Each structure stands twice: as structure tokens, then as C-alpha cells.
Amino acid sequence: MSETTLVQETLSLEGADPCQILVLYEDAVAHDVAMEVCGRVLAHFEAELAFAFSFWKFKDLDNPVLAHWAAEAVARADVMLFSLPGHELSPEIMNWLDMCVQARTKAEGALAVMVTEHREMDPVAETLLSRLQFAAHRLRMDFLPLLPEVAGARFGISANPSPAWMGEAREEAGSSHWGLNE
């Protein structure tokens, strides 16, 4: 009988592709919340993963050059983190997300949403989450809503996008992504 030897290998992070995290935020409060989350992720995983963070304020996306560079960052992002109050996104941000769908080159990732303020059963926040869930599907990303706890609050986020959106999503190239949401 031969003896089994356990060999533990330590992987060097030097030269490793970093986990690309793109943060989009609306205001100073949303920025601070996103920074806390990024700090916790970094503290928890820094021994296992290298990270590259980029931060974009929604207002920056009004500038066509900055919007283009942000869309290029989305193309390579492993995680997109939206940090915002629970109100509807502007049409400009929704148009920018459409541009990101065209630019996206990765076949997987996660779109996380941090709602910094919401009230119990707020239909506006539910609509926001539903739209971002659909955007995640189109970007071939898993959807992760990260909501502050409100007693009795339940947001109607399903594992699949709204049936009205399914036809459009099926027609897009590369929509065969299998992840948490499918």
C-alpha cells in the first residue's frame, strides 16, 4: 500500500488577472456605502484574489467621452456595483446601459445593486430593481440585489426577467449564459 502525501500549494497573485469591479454611484452617501462594501470584499478576499476598482459617478456619464470609457470598463468587468437611492434611473443612464450591452465582451459576471434608501413596499424601488435585473440579464451577468433591511419589506424580484422582456433577451447574441439567475 502506498502512502498518500498532502501537498498544499500557495498561488501567487503576482501576474494574476485582477477581479474587475466597476462601481457606479449617484451621490456622496451612495459613494460611502459602496466604499464600505468594497473595503469588506477586499479585506475578505485579498489573500485569494487581486482586485481592480473603478468608480464612476452617474453625472460623469453625461459626458460622452467618460460614458464611452465607463462602457469599456463594463465590457471587462467581473462585477458592476450600483449604489444609489431607491428611485428610478434617468433615461440617459438607461441608454448608457444599452450601450454597455453592445460593448460587453465577458460572458459572465455579476450586477449588484445597493439601494441606500427605500421605504417598505416602494413601487419605484421595485421598478428600479426590475429594470436593473433585466439589464443584468442582457449583460450576461447574475443579478444581486443588496437591500437594507426594512421590517416587512419584500421586493418582487424573480429569478427570471419579466416574460415581456424574454423575447427581446432571447434574440440577443450570447444570451445562452448560465448563471445564478437561470
Short mmCIF file of C-alpha atoms in Angstrom, two decimals:
data_model
loop_
_atom_site.label_atom_id
_atom_site.label_comp_id
_atom_site.label_asym_id
_atom_site.label_seq_id
_atom_site.Cartn_x
_atom_site.Cartn_y
_atom_site.Cartn_z
CA MET A 1 0.00 0.00 0.00
CA SER A 2 1.36 3.43 -0.86
CA GLU A 3 1.24 6.41 1.44
CA THR A 4 -0.72 9.47 0.33
CA THR A 5 1.04 12.78 0.71
CA LEU A 6 -0.88 16.03 1.07
CA VAL A 7 0.77 18.93 -0.72
CA GLN A 8 -0.63 22.39 -0.15
CA GLU A 9 0.10 24.82 -2.96
CA THR A 10 0.05 28.57 -2.45
CA LEU A 11 -0.81 30.53 -5.55
CA SER A 12 0.92 33.82 -6.13
CA LEU A 13 -1.30 36.76 -7.04
CA GLU A 14 1.55 38.31 -8.96
CA GLY A 15 0.64 38.44 -12.64
CA ALA A 16 -2.93 37.21 -11.97
CA ASP A 17 -5.79 38.89 -13.78
CA PRO A 18 -7.49 41.07 -11.19
CA CYS A 19 -11.17 40.84 -10.43
CA GLN A 20 -12.53 43.96 -12.16
CA ILE A 21 -15.11 45.77 -10.02
CA LEU A 22 -16.86 48.77 -11.52
CA VAL A 23 -18.78 50.96 -9.09
CA LEU A 24 -21.49 53.37 -10.23
CA TYR A 25 -22.87 55.74 -7.62
CA GLU A 26 -25.25 58.66 -7.51
CA ASP A 27 -24.27 60.80 -4.53
CA ALA A 28 -21.87 61.07 -1.58
CA VAL A 29 -23.92 58.72 0.61
CA ALA A 30 -24.05 56.09 -2.15
CA HIS A 31 -20.29 56.51 -2.69
CA ASP A 32 -19.57 55.95 1.01
CA VAL A 33 -21.79 52.84 1.13
CA ALA A 34 -20.05 51.44 -1.96
CA MET A 35 -16.63 52.14 -0.43
CA GLU A 36 -17.61 50.21 2.70
CA VAL A 37 -18.73 47.23 0.62
CA CYS A 38 -15.57 47.30 -1.50
CA GLY A 39 -13.47 47.52 1.66
CA ARG A 40 -15.18 44.44 3.12
CA VAL A 41 -14.76 42.49 -0.14
CA LEU A 42 -11.09 43.45 -0.31
CA ALA A 43 -10.47 42.54 3.34
CA HIS A 44 -12.21 39.17 2.93
CA PHE A 45 -10.68 38.07 -0.39
CA GLU A 46 -7.39 39.96 -0.82
CA ALA A 47 -5.33 36.87 0.03
CA GLU A 48 -7.10 34.92 -2.72
CA LEU A 49 -7.77 37.48 -5.46
CA ALA A 50 -6.24 40.60 -6.92
CA PHE A 51 -8.73 43.44 -7.41
CA ALA A 52 -9.02 46.44 -9.70
CA PHE A 53 -11.70 49.00 -8.80
CA SER A 54 -13.06 51.83 -10.91
CA PHE A 55 -15.57 54.36 -9.61
CA TRP A 56 -17.97 56.35 -11.79
CA LYS A 57 -20.49 58.94 -10.67
CA PHE A 58 -23.76 58.86 -12.64
CA LYS A 59 -23.22 62.52 -13.53
CA ASP A 60 -19.90 61.53 -15.21
CA LEU A 61 -21.90 59.52 -17.72
CA ASP A 62 -23.42 62.73 -19.12
CA ASN A 63 -20.03 63.36 -20.75
CA PRO A 64 -19.83 61.24 -23.96
CA VAL A 65 -16.09 60.58 -23.57
CA LEU A 66 -16.44 59.46 -19.95
CA ALA A 67 -19.54 57.42 -20.84
CA HIS A 68 -17.52 55.63 -23.52
CA TRP A 69 -14.67 54.83 -21.11
CA ALA A 70 -17.13 53.63 -18.48
CA ALA A 71 -18.80 51.35 -21.07
CA GLU A 72 -15.36 49.95 -21.95
CA ALA A 73 -14.83 49.22 -18.25
CA VAL A 74 -18.18 47.39 -18.18
CA ALA A 75 -17.01 45.29 -21.13
CA ARG A 76 -14.28 43.79 -18.91
CA ALA A 77 -15.98 44.00 -15.50
CA ASP A 78 -16.46 40.93 -13.36
CA VAL A 79 -18.76 42.88 -11.03
CA MET A 80 -20.81 46.04 -11.57
CA LEU A 81 -21.99 47.60 -8.33
CA PHE A 82 -24.75 50.20 -8.50
CA SER A 83 -25.04 52.22 -5.30
CA LEU A 84 -27.99 54.59 -5.31
CA PRO A 85 -31.12 55.77 -3.51
CA GLY A 86 -34.19 53.77 -4.45
CA HIS A 87 -35.53 55.99 -7.23
CA GLU A 88 -35.78 55.50 -10.97
CA LEU A 89 -32.70 55.77 -13.19
CA SER A 90 -32.59 58.60 -15.70
CA PRO A 91 -33.20 57.85 -19.38
CA GLU A 92 -29.54 58.77 -20.01
CA ILE A 93 -28.35 56.03 -17.65
CA MET A 94 -30.73 53.52 -19.25
CA ASN A 95 -29.37 54.49 -22.70
CA TRP A 96 -25.83 54.12 -21.38
CA LEU A 97 -26.69 50.61 -20.14
CA ASP A 98 -27.92 49.78 -23.66
CA MET A 99 -24.53 50.93 -24.99
CA CYS A 100 -22.83 48.68 -22.42
CA VAL A 101 -24.73 45.64 -23.69
CA GLN A 102 -23.16 46.23 -27.11
CA ALA A 103 -19.66 46.72 -25.64
CA ARG A 104 -19.72 43.80 -23.19
CA THR A 105 -17.18 41.09 -24.04
CA LYS A 106 -17.28 38.92 -20.90
CA ALA A 107 -19.72 36.03 -20.86
CA GLU A 108 -20.35 36.13 -17.11
CA GLY A 109 -20.20 38.37 -14.09
CA ALA A 110 -22.50 39.94 -11.54
CA LEU A 111 -24.50 43.13 -11.39
CA ALA A 112 -25.04 44.09 -7.76
CA VAL A 113 -27.40 46.83 -6.62
CA MET A 114 -27.10 48.61 -3.29
CA VAL A 115 -30.23 50.64 -2.58
CA THR A 116 -29.16 53.14 0.07
CA GLU A 117 -32.69 54.29 0.93
CA HIS A 118 -36.05 52.72 0.38
CA ARG A 119 -39.35 52.53 2.10
CA GLU A 120 -41.42 49.47 2.75
CA MET A 121 -43.05 48.14 -0.45
CA ASP A 122 -41.87 51.15 -2.52
CA PRO A 123 -43.09 50.57 -6.11
CA VAL A 124 -40.44 52.93 -7.53
CA ALA A 125 -37.65 50.90 -5.92
CA GLU A 126 -39.27 47.69 -7.18
CA THR A 127 -39.33 49.10 -10.72
CA LEU A 128 -35.69 50.16 -10.40
CA LEU A 129 -34.67 46.67 -9.29
CA SER A 130 -36.71 45.06 -12.03
CA ARG A 131 -35.04 47.23 -14.71
CA LEU A 132 -31.58 46.51 -13.35
CA GLN A 133 -32.37 42.80 -13.19
CA PHE A 134 -33.26 42.94 -16.87
CA ALA A 135 -30.06 44.90 -17.60
CA ALA A 136 -28.06 42.20 -15.80
CA HIS A 137 -29.71 39.54 -17.96
CA ARG A 138 -28.86 41.46 -21.14
CA LEU A 139 -25.26 41.95 -19.95
CA ARG A 140 -24.96 38.19 -19.25
CA MET A 141 -24.48 38.88 -15.55
CA ASP A 142 -26.07 37.44 -12.45
CA PHE A 143 -28.26 39.85 -10.50
CA LEU A 144 -27.56 40.54 -6.82
CA PRO A 145 -29.92 43.00 -5.08
CA LEU A 146 -28.34 44.17 -1.83
CA LEU A 147 -31.03 46.00 0.12
CA PRO A 148 -31.06 47.49 3.58
CA GLU A 149 -33.43 45.56 5.78
CA VAL A 150 -36.81 47.14 6.31
CA ALA A 151 -39.27 45.33 8.53
CA GLY A 152 -41.85 43.61 6.36
CA ALA A 153 -40.37 44.79 3.06
CA ARG A 154 -40.49 42.33 0.17
CA PHE A 155 -39.36 43.27 -3.28
CA GLY A 156 -40.85 41.28 -6.15
CA ILE A 157 -37.59 40.22 -7.77
CA SER A 158 -37.88 36.91 -9.50
CA ALA A 159 -35.20 34.53 -10.68
CA ASN A 160 -36.15 35.24 -14.30
CA PRO A 161 -36.76 38.53 -16.11
CA SER A 162 -40.31 39.62 -16.82
CA PRO A 163 -41.94 37.50 -19.55
CA ALA A 164 -42.50 40.66 -21.63
CA TRP A 165 -38.73 41.04 -21.85
CA MET A 166 -37.96 37.41 -22.64
CA GLY A 167 -38.48 37.69 -26.39
CA GLU A 168 -36.04 40.58 -26.67
CA ALA A 169 -33.48 38.88 -24.44
CA ARG A 170 -33.62 35.62 -26.45
CA GLU A 171 -32.91 37.47 -29.69
CA GLU A 172 -29.66 38.96 -28.39
CA ALA A 173 -26.41 37.26 -29.28
CA GLY A 174 -24.81 35.36 -26.47
CA SER A 175 -27.92 35.06 -24.32
CA SER A 176 -27.15 31.43 -23.58
CA HIS A 177 -25.33 32.37 -20.35
CA TRP A 178 -26.00 30.03 -17.45
CA GLY A 179 -25.61 31.55 -14.02
CA LEU A 180 -27.39 32.14 -10.75
CA ASN A 181 -30.38 33.77 -12.42
CA GLU A 182 -31.14 30.99 -14.88
#
